[in-house]
Amino acid sequence: AADRLATEHGIDAEVIDLRTLIPLDAQAILRSVAKTSRLFTVEENPRALGWGAEIVSIVADEAFYDLDGPPVRITTPHIPLPAADLLEDAVLPNVERIAQTVKRSLQS
């Protein structure tokens, strides 16, 4: 998605691949927000009670004034995750949905 944003829309996205959630490298996230002034989280979980919410909470507590827009969480819809591969692929965040969500958010 970051490559597509760069090549098709001229948007330079910094990607942080969190290797673990415990311990969480909150300092890397906060450094990135300070540098980019934005926060997008992507997770293969429903929006409610996900780890993205915890990251947004940390950023709101510790880097709110570094943000130039609201944090955006890109998640699965609020439904049970389907077991069938085809249906699972339809609901998980994908390159197209991530790129479109970022682009739309930055345009508003």
CSV table of N, CA, C and O in Angstrom, one decimal:
chain,number,residue,atom,x,y,z
A,1,ALA,N,0.8,-1.2,0.0
A,1,ALA,CA,0.0,0.0,0.0
A,1,ALA,C,0.9,1.3,0.0
A,1,ALA,O,0.6,2.2,-0.7
A,2,ALA,N,2.0,1.2,0.8
A,2,ALA,CA,2.9,2.4,0.8
A,2,ALA,C,3.5,2.6,-0.6
A,2,ALA,O,3.6,3.8,-1.0
A,3,ASP,N,3.9,1.5,-1.2
A,3,ASP,CA,4.4,1.7,-2.6
A,3,ASP,C,3.4,2.3,-3.5
A,3,ASP,O,3.7,3.1,-4.4
A,4,ARG,N,2.2,1.8,-3.5
A,4,ARG,CA,1.1,2.3,-4.4
A,4,ARG,C,0.9,3.8,-4.1
A,4,ARG,O,0.7,4.6,-5.0
A,5,LEU,N,0.8,4.2,-2.8
A,5,LEU,CA,0.6,5.6,-2.4
A,5,LEU,C,1.7,6.4,-3.0
A,5,LEU,O,1.4,7.5,-3.5
A,6,ALA,N,2.9,6.0,-2.9
A,6,ALA,CA,4.0,6.7,-3.5
A,6,ALA,C,4.0,6.9,-5.0
A,6,ALA,O,4.2,8.0,-5.5
A,7,THR,N,3.8,5.7,-5.7
A,7,THR,CA,3.9,5.8,-7.1
A,7,THR,C,2.7,6.4,-7.8
A,7,THR,O,2.8,7.1,-8.8
A,8,GLU,N,1.5,6.1,-7.2
A,8,GLU,CA,0.3,6.6,-7.9
A,8,GLU,C,-0.2,7.9,-7.4
A,8,GLU,O,-0.9,8.6,-8.1
A,9,HIS,N,0.2,8.3,-6.2
A,9,HIS,CA,-0.4,9.5,-5.6
A,9,HIS,C,0.6,10.5,-5.0
A,9,HIS,O,0.2,11.5,-4.5
A,10,GLY,N,1.9,10.1,-5.0
A,10,GLY,CA,2.9,11.0,-4.5
A,10,GLY,C,2.9,11.1,-3.0
A,10,GLY,O,3.4,12.1,-2.5
A,11,ILE,N,2.3,10.2,-2.3
A,11,ILE,CA,2.2,10.2,-0.9
A,11,ILE,C,3.3,9.3,-0.3
A,11,ILE,O,3.4,8.1,-0.5
A,12,ASP,N,4.2,9.9,0.5
A,12,ASP,CA,5.3,9.2,1.2
A,12,ASP,C,4.8,8.7,2.5
A,12,ASP,O,4.6,9.5,3.5
A,13,ALA,N,4.5,7.4,2.6
A,13,ALA,CA,4.1,6.8,3.9
A,13,ALA,C,5.2,6.1,4.6
A,13,ALA,O,5.9,5.3,4.0
A,14,GLU,N,5.3,6.4,5.9
A,14,GLU,CA,6.3,5.7,6.7
A,14,GLU,C,5.6,4.5,7.3
A,14,GLU,O,4.5,4.6,8.0
A,15,VAL,N,6.1,3.3,7.1
A,15,VAL,CA,5.5,2.1,7.6
A,15,VAL,C,6.3,1.6,8.8
A,15,VAL,O,7.6,1.4,8.7
A,16,ILE,N,5.6,1.3,9.9
A,16,ILE,CA,6.3,0.7,11.1
A,16,ILE,C,5.7,-0.7,11.2
A,16,ILE,O,4.5,-0.9,11.4
A,17,ASP,N,6.5,-1.7,11.1
A,17,ASP,CA,6.0,-3.1,11.2
A,17,ASP,C,6.3,-3.5,12.7
A,17,ASP,O,7.5,-3.8,13.0
A,18,LEU,N,5.3,-3.5,13.5
A,18,LEU,CA,5.5,-3.8,14.9
A,18,LEU,C,5.7,-5.3,15.0
A,18,LEU,O,4.8,-6.1,14.7
A,19,ARG,N,6.9,-5.8,15.4
A,19,ARG,CA,7.2,-7.2,15.5
A,19,ARG,C,6.4,-7.8,16.7
A,19,ARG,O,6.1,-9.0,16.6
A,20,THR,N,6.2,-7.1,17.7
A,20,THR,CA,5.5,-7.6,18.9
A,20,THR,C,4.6,-6.5,19.4
A,20,THR,O,4.8,-5.3,19.2
A,21,LEU,N,3.5,-6.9,20.0
A,21,LEU,CA,2.6,-6.0,20.7
A,21,LEU,C,2.9,-5.9,22.2
A,21,LEU,O,2.6,-4.9,22.8
A,22,ILE,N,3.6,-6.9,22.7
A,22,ILE,CA,4.1,-6.9,24.1
A,22,ILE,C,5.5,-7.5,24.1
A,22,ILE,O,5.6,-8.7,23.8
A,23,PRO,N,6.5,-6.7,24.2
A,23,PRO,CA,6.4,-5.3,24.5
A,23,PRO,C,6.1,-4.5,23.2
A,23,PRO,O,6.5,-4.9,22.1
A,24,LEU,N,5.4,-3.4,23.4
A,24,LEU,CA,5.1,-2.5,22.3
A,24,LEU,C,6.1,-1.4,22.2
A,24,LEU,O,6.5,-0.7,23.2
A,25,ASP,N,6.6,-1.2,21.0
A,25,ASP,CA,7.6,-0.1,20.8
A,25,ASP,C,6.9,1.2,20.6
A,25,ASP,O,6.9,1.8,19.5
A,26,ALA,N,6.4,1.7,21.7
A,26,ALA,CA,5.6,3.0,21.6
A,26,ALA,C,6.5,4.1,21.2
A,26,ALA,O,6.0,5.1,20.5
A,27,GLN,N,7.8,4.1,21.5
A,27,GLN,CA,8.6,5.2,21.1
A,27,GLN,C,8.8,5.3,19.6
A,27,GLN,O,8.9,6.4,19.1
A,28,ALA,N,8.9,4.2,18.9
A,28,ALA,CA,8.9,4.2,17.5
A,28,ALA,C,7.7,4.8,16.9
A,28,ALA,O,7.8,5.6,15.9
A,29,ILE,N,6.5,4.5,17.4
A,29,ILE,CA,5.3,5.1,17.0
A,29,ILE,C,5.3,6.6,17.2
A,29,ILE,O,4.9,7.4,16.3
A,30,LEU,N,5.6,7.0,18.4
A,30,LEU,CA,5.6,8.4,18.7
A,30,LEU,C,6.6,9.2,17.9
A,30,LEU,O,6.3,10.3,17.5
A,31,ARG,N,7.8,8.6,17.6
A,31,ARG,CA,8.7,9.3,16.7
A,31,ARG,C,8.2,9.5,15.3
A,31,ARG,O,8.3,10.5,14.7
A,32,SER,N,7.5,8.4,14.8
A,32,SER,CA,6.9,8.5,13.5
A,32,SER,C,5.8,9.6,13.4
A,32,SER,O,5.7,10.3,12.5
A,33,VAL,N,5.0,9.6,14.5
A,33,VAL,CA,3.9,10.7,14.5
A,33,VAL,C,4.5,12.1,14.5
A,33,VAL,O,4.1,13.0,13.9
A,34,ALA,N,5.6,12.2,15.3
A,34,ALA,CA,6.3,13.5,15.4
A,34,ALA,C,6.8,13.9,14.0
A,34,ALA,O,6.8,15.1,13.6
A,35,LYS,N,7.3,12.9,13.3
A,35,LYS,CA,7.9,13.2,11.9
A,35,LYS,C,6.8,13.4,10.9
A,35,LYS,O,7.0,14.3,10.0
A,36,THR,N,5.8,12.6,10.9
A,36,THR,CA,4.8,12.6,9.8
A,36,THR,C,3.5,13.4,10.1
A,36,THR,O,2.8,13.8,9.2
A,37,SER,N,3.2,13.6,11.3
A,37,SER,CA,2.0,14.3,11.8
A,37,SER,C,0.8,13.6,11.5
A,37,SER,O,-0.3,14.2,11.5
A,38,ARG,N,0.9,12.3,11.2
A,38,ARG,CA,-0.3,11.5,10.9
A,38,ARG,C,-0.2,10.1,11.6
A,38,ARG,O,0.9,9.7,11.9
A,39,LEU,N,-1.3,9.4,11.8
A,39,LEU,CA,-1.3,8.1,12.3
A,39,LEU,C,-2.4,7.3,11.6
A,39,LEU,O,-3.6,7.7,11.6
A,40,PHE,N,-2.0,6.2,11.0
A,40,PHE,CA,-3.0,5.2,10.4
A,40,PHE,C,-2.5,3.9,11.0
A,40,PHE,O,-1.4,3.5,11.0
A,41,THR,N,-3.5,3.1,11.5
A,41,THR,CA,-3.2,1.8,11.9
A,41,THR,C,-4.0,0.8,11.0
A,41,THR,O,-5.1,1.1,10.5
A,42,VAL,N,-3.4,-0.4,10.8
A,42,VAL,CA,-4.0,-1.4,9.9
A,42,VAL,C,-3.9,-2.7,10.7
A,42,VAL,O,-2.8,-3.1,11.2
A,43,GLU,N,-5.1,-3.3,10.9
A,43,GLU,CA,-5.1,-4.6,11.6
A,43,GLU,C,-6.2,-5.5,11.1
A,43,GLU,O,-7.2,-5.0,10.5
A,44,GLU,N,-5.9,-6.8,11.2
A,44,GLU,CA,-6.8,-7.8,10.7
A,44,GLU,C,-7.8,-8.2,11.8
A,44,GLU,O,-8.0,-9.4,12.0
A,45,ASN,N,-8.4,-7.3,12.5
A,45,ASN,CA,-9.3,-7.5,13.6
A,45,ASN,C,-10.4,-6.6,13.4
A,45,ASN,O,-10.3,-5.5,12.8
A,46,PRO,N,-11.6,-6.9,14.0
A,46,PRO,CA,-12.7,-5.9,14.1
A,46,PRO,C,-12.2,-4.6,14.8
A,46,PRO,O,-11.3,-4.6,15.6
A,47,ARG,N,-12.8,-3.5,14.5
A,47,ARG,CA,-12.5,-2.2,15.0
A,47,ARG,C,-12.6,-2.1,16.5
A,47,ARG,O,-11.7,-1.6,17.2
A,48,ALA,N,-13.6,-2.7,17.1
A,48,ALA,CA,-13.9,-2.6,18.5
A,48,ALA,C,-12.8,-3.4,19.3
A,48,ALA,O,-12.5,-4.5,19.1
A,49,LEU,N,-12.2,-2.7,20.2
A,49,LEU,CA,-11.3,-3.2,21.2
A,49,LEU,C,-10.0,-3.8,20.6
A,49,LEU,O,-9.3,-4.7,21.2
A,50,GLY,N,-9.6,-3.4,19.4
A,50,GLY,CA,-8.4,-3.9,18.8
A,50,GLY,C,-7.1,-3.2,19.3
A,50,GLY,O,-7.2,-2.2,20.0
A,51,TRP,N,-6.0,-3.7,18.9
A,51,TRP,CA,-4.7,-3.1,19.3
A,51,TRP,C,-4.5,-1.7,18.7
A,51,TRP,O,-3.8,-0.9,19.3
A,52,GLY,N,-5.2,-1.5,17.6
A,52,GLY,CA,-5.1,-0.1,17.0
A,52,GLY,C,-5.7,0.9,17.9
A,52,GLY,O,-5.2,2.0,18.0
A,53,ALA,N,-6.7,0.5,18.6
A,53,ALA,CA,-7.3,1.5,19.6
A,53,ALA,C,-6.3,1.8,20.7
A,53,ALA,O,-6.2,3.0,21.2
A,54,GLU,N,-5.5,0.9,21.1
A,54,GLU,CA,-4.5,1.1,22.2
A,54,GLU,C,-3.4,2.1,21.6
A,54,GLU,O,-3.0,3.0,22.3
A,55,ILE,N,-3.0,1.8,20.4
A,55,ILE,CA,-2.0,2.7,19.8
A,55,ILE,C,-2.5,4.1,19.6
A,55,ILE,O,-1.9,5.1,20.0
A,56,VAL,N,-3.8,4.3,19.2
A,56,VAL,CA,-4.4,5.6,19.1
A,56,VAL,C,-4.5,6.3,20.5
A,56,VAL,O,-4.2,7.4,20.6
A,57,SER,N,-4.8,5.5,21.5
A,57,SER,CA,-4.8,6.0,22.9
A,57,SER,C,-3.5,6.5,23.3
A,57,SER,O,-3.4,7.6,23.9
A,58,ILE,N,-2.5,5.8,23.0
A,58,ILE,CA,-1.1,6.2,23.4
A,58,ILE,C,-0.7,7.5,22.7
A,58,ILE,O,-0.2,8.4,23.3
A,59,VAL,N,-1.0,7.6,21.4
A,59,VAL,CA,-0.7,8.8,20.6
A,59,VAL,C,-1.5,10.0,21.1
A,59,VAL,O,-1.0,11.1,21.3
A,60,ALA,N,-2.8,9.7,21.4
A,60,ALA,CA,-3.6,10.8,21.9
A,60,ALA,C,-3.1,11.3,23.3
A,60,ALA,O,-3.1,12.5,23.5
A,61,ASP,N,-2.6,10.4,24.1
A,61,ASP,CA,-2.1,10.9,25.4
A,61,ASP,C,-0.7,11.6,25.3
A,61,ASP,O,-0.5,12.5,26.0
A,62,GLU,N,0.1,11.1,24.4
A,62,GLU,CA,1.5,11.5,24.4
A,62,GLU,C,1.9,12.4,23.2
A,62,GLU,O,3.0,13.0,23.2
A,63,ALA,N,1.1,12.4,22.1
A,63,ALA,CA,1.6,13.1,20.9
A,63,ALA,C,0.4,13.8,20.2
A,63,ALA,O,0.4,14.1,19.0
A,64,PHE,N,-0.7,14.1,21.0
A,64,PHE,CA,-1.8,14.7,20.4
A,64,PHE,C,-1.5,15.9,19.5
A,64,PHE,O,-2.0,16.1,18.4
A,65,TYR,N,-0.7,16.8,20.0
A,65,TYR,CA,-0.4,18.1,19.4
A,65,TYR,C,0.5,17.9,18.2
A,65,TYR,O,0.7,18.9,17.4
A,66,ASP,N,1.1,16.7,18.0
A,66,ASP,CA,1.9,16.5,16.8
A,66,ASP,C,1.0,16.1,15.6
A,66,ASP,O,1.5,16.1,14.5
A,67,LEU,N,-0.2,15.8,15.8
A,67,LEU,CA,-1.1,15.3,14.8
A,67,LEU,C,-1.7,16.5,14.0
A,67,LEU,O,-2.2,17.5,14.6
A,68,ASP,N,-1.7,16.3,12.6
A,68,ASP,CA,-2.4,17.3,11.8
A,68,ASP,C,-3.8,16.8,11.3
A,68,ASP,O,-4.5,17.5,10.6
A,69,GLY,N,-4.2,15.7,11.8
A,69,GLY,CA,-5.5,15.1,11.5
A,69,GLY,C,-5.8,14.0,12.4
A,69,GLY,O,-5.0,13.6,13.2
A,70,PRO,N,-7.1,13.6,12.4
A,70,PRO,CA,-7.4,12.5,13.3
A,70,PRO,C,-6.7,11.2,13.0
A,70,PRO,O,-6.5,10.9,11.8
A,71,PRO,N,-6.4,10.4,14.0
A,71,PRO,CA,-5.9,9.0,13.7
A,71,PRO,C,-7.0,8.2,13.0
A,71,PRO,O,-8.2,8.4,13.2
A,72,VAL,N,-6.5,7.3,12.1
A,72,VAL,CA,-7.4,6.5,11.3
A,72,VAL,C,-7.1,5.1,11.5
A,72,VAL,O,-5.9,4.7,11.3
A,73,ARG,N,-8.1,4.3,11.8
A,73,ARG,CA,-7.9,2.8,12.0
A,73,ARG,C,-8.5,2.1,10.9
A,73,ARG,O,-9.7,2.3,10.6
A,74,ILE,N,-7.7,1.3,10.2
A,74,ILE,CA,-8.2,0.5,9.1
A,74,ILE,C,-8.3,-0.9,9.6
A,74,ILE,O,-7.2,-1.5,9.9
A,75,THR,N,-9.5,-1.5,9.6
A,75,THR,CA,-9.7,-2.8,10.3
A,75,THR,C,-10.7,-3.6,9.4
A,75,THR,O,-11.1,-3.1,8.4
A,76,THR,N,-11.0,-4.8,9.9
A,76,THR,CA,-12.1,-5.5,9.3
A,76,THR,C,-13.4,-4.9,9.7
A,76,THR,O,-13.5,-4.2,10.7
A,77,PRO,N,-14.5,-5.2,9.0
A,77,PRO,CA,-15.8,-4.7,9.4
A,77,PRO,C,-16.2,-5.4,10.8
A,77,PRO,O,-15.6,-6.4,11.1
A,78,HIS,N,-17.2,-4.8,11.4
A,78,HIS,CA,-17.6,-5.4,12.7
A,78,HIS,C,-18.5,-6.6,12.5
A,78,HIS,O,-19.7,-6.6,12.7
A,79,ILE,N,-17.8,-7.7,12.1
A,79,ILE,CA,-18.5,-9.0,11.9
A,79,ILE,C,-17.5,-10.1,12.3
A,79,ILE,O,-16.3,-9.8,12.4
A,80,PRO,N,-18.1,-11.3,12.6
A,80,PRO,CA,-17.1,-12.4,12.8
A,80,PRO,C,-16.3,-12.6,11.6
A,80,PRO,O,-16.8,-12.6,10.5
A,81,LEU,N,-15.0,-12.9,11.8
A,81,LEU,CA,-14.1,-13.2,10.7
A,81,LEU,C,-14.6,-14.5,10.0
A,81,LEU,O,-14.6,-15.5,10.6
A,82,PRO,N,-14.8,-14.4,8.7
A,82,PRO,CA,-15.3,-15.6,8.0
A,82,PRO,C,-14.2,-16.7,7.9
A,82,PRO,O,-13.0,-16.4,7.9
A,83,ALA,N,-14.6,-18.0,7.9
A,83,ALA,CA,-13.7,-19.1,7.8
A,83,ALA,C,-13.3,-19.4,6.4
A,83,ALA,O,-12.2,-19.8,6.1
A,84,ALA,N,-14.2,-19.1,5.4
A,84,ALA,CA,-13.9,-19.4,4.0
A,84,ALA,C,-12.9,-18.4,3.5
A,84,ALA,O,-13.0,-17.1,3.7
A,85,ASP,N,-11.9,-18.9,2.8
A,85,ASP,CA,-10.8,-18.0,2.3
A,85,ASP,C,-11.3,-16.9,1.4
A,85,ASP,O,-10.8,-15.7,1.6
A,86,LEU,N,-12.2,-17.1,0.5
A,86,LEU,CA,-12.7,-16.1,-0.4
A,86,LEU,C,-13.4,-15.0,0.4
A,86,LEU,O,-13.2,-13.8,0.2
A,87,LEU,N,-14.2,-15.3,1.4
A,87,LEU,CA,-14.9,-14.3,2.2
A,87,LEU,C,-13.9,-13.6,3.1
A,87,LEU,O,-14.1,-12.4,3.4
A,88,GLU,N,-12.9,-14.3,3.7
A,88,GLU,CA,-11.9,-13.7,4.5
A,88,GLU,C,-11.2,-12.6,3.7
A,88,GLU,O,-11.0,-11.5,4.2
A,89,ASP,N,-10.8,-13.0,2.5
A,89,ASP,CA,-10.1,-12.0,1.6
A,89,ASP,C,-11.0,-10.8,1.4
A,89,ASP,O,-10.4,-9.7,1.2
A,90,ALA,N,-12.3,-10.9,1.3
A,90,ALA,CA,-13.1,-9.8,1.1
A,90,ALA,C,-13.2,-8.8,2.2
A,90,ALA,O,-13.5,-7.6,2.0
A,91,VAL,N,-13.0,-9.3,3.4
A,91,VAL,CA,-13.2,-8.4,4.6
A,91,VAL,C,-11.8,-7.9,5.2
A,91,VAL,O,-11.8,-6.8,5.9
A,92,LEU,N,-10.7,-8.6,5.0
A,92,LEU,CA,-9.5,-8.1,5.5
A,92,LEU,C,-9.0,-6.9,4.8
A,92,LEU,O,-9.2,-6.7,3.6
A,93,PRO,N,-8.3,-6.0,5.5
A,93,PRO,CA,-7.7,-4.8,4.9
A,93,PRO,C,-6.8,-5.3,3.7
A,93,PRO,O,-6.0,-6.2,3.9
A,94,ASN,N,-6.9,-4.7,2.6
A,94,ASN,CA,-6.0,-5.0,1.5
A,94,ASN,C,-5.4,-3.7,0.9
A,94,ASN,O,-5.7,-2.6,1.4
A,95,VAL,N,-4.5,-3.9,0.0
A,95,VAL,CA,-3.7,-2.8,-0.5
A,95,VAL,C,-4.6,-1.7,-1.0
A,95,VAL,O,-4.4,-0.5,-0.7
A,96,GLU,N,-5.6,-2.1,-1.8
A,96,GLU,CA,-6.5,-1.1,-2.4
A,96,GLU,C,-7.3,-0.3,-1.3
A,96,GLU,O,-7.3,0.9,-1.4
A,97,ARG,N,-7.8,-1.0,-0.3
A,97,ARG,CA,-8.6,-0.3,0.7
A,97,ARG,C,-7.7,0.6,1.6
A,97,ARG,O,-8.1,1.7,1.9
A,98,ILE,N,-6.5,0.1,1.9
A,98,ILE,CA,-5.6,0.9,2.7
A,98,ILE,C,-5.2,2.2,1.9
A,98,ILE,O,-5.3,3.3,2.4
A,99,ALA,N,-4.8,2.0,0.6
A,99,ALA,CA,-4.4,3.2,-0.2
A,99,ALA,C,-5.5,4.2,-0.3
A,99,ALA,O,-5.3,5.4,-0.2
A,100,GLN,N,-6.7,3.7,-0.6
A,100,GLN,CA,-7.8,4.6,-0.8
A,100,GLN,C,-8.2,5.3,0.5
A,100,GLN,O,-8.5,6.5,0.5
A,101,THR,N,-8.1,4.6,1.6
A,101,THR,CA,-8.5,5.2,2.9
A,101,THR,C,-7.5,6.3,3.3
A,101,THR,O,-7.8,7.4,3.7
A,102,VAL,N,-6.2,6.0,3.1
A,102,VAL,CA,-5.1,7.0,3.3
A,102,VAL,C,-5.3,8.2,2.4
A,102,VAL,O,-5.3,9.4,2.9
A,103,LYS,N,-5.5,8.0,1.1
A,103,LYS,CA,-5.6,9.1,0.2
A,103,LYS,C,-6.8,10.0,0.5
A,103,LYS,O,-6.8,11.2,0.5
A,104,ARG,N,-8.0,9.3,0.8
A,104,ARG,CA,-9.2,10.1,1.1
A,104,ARG,C,-9.1,10.9,2.4
A,104,ARG,O,-9.5,12.0,2.5
A,105,SER,N,-8.4,10.3,3.4
A,105,SER,CA,-8.2,11.0,4.7
A,105,SER,C,-7.3,12.2,4.5
A,105,SER,O,-7.5,13.3,5.1
A,106,LEU,N,-6.3,12.1,3.7
A,106,LEU,CA,-5.4,13.2,3.5
A,106,LEU,C,-5.9,14.3,2.6
A,106,LEU,O,-5.5,15.5,2.7
A,107,GLN,N,-7.0,14.0,1.8
A,107,GLN,CA,-7.6,15.0,1.0
A,107,GLN,C,-8.6,15.8,1.7
A,107,GLN,O,-9.0,16.9,1.3
A,108,SER,N,-9.1,15.3,2.9
A,108,SER,CA,-10.1,16.1,3.6
A,108,SER,C,-9.6,17.0,4.6
A,108,SER,O,-8.5,17.2,4.8
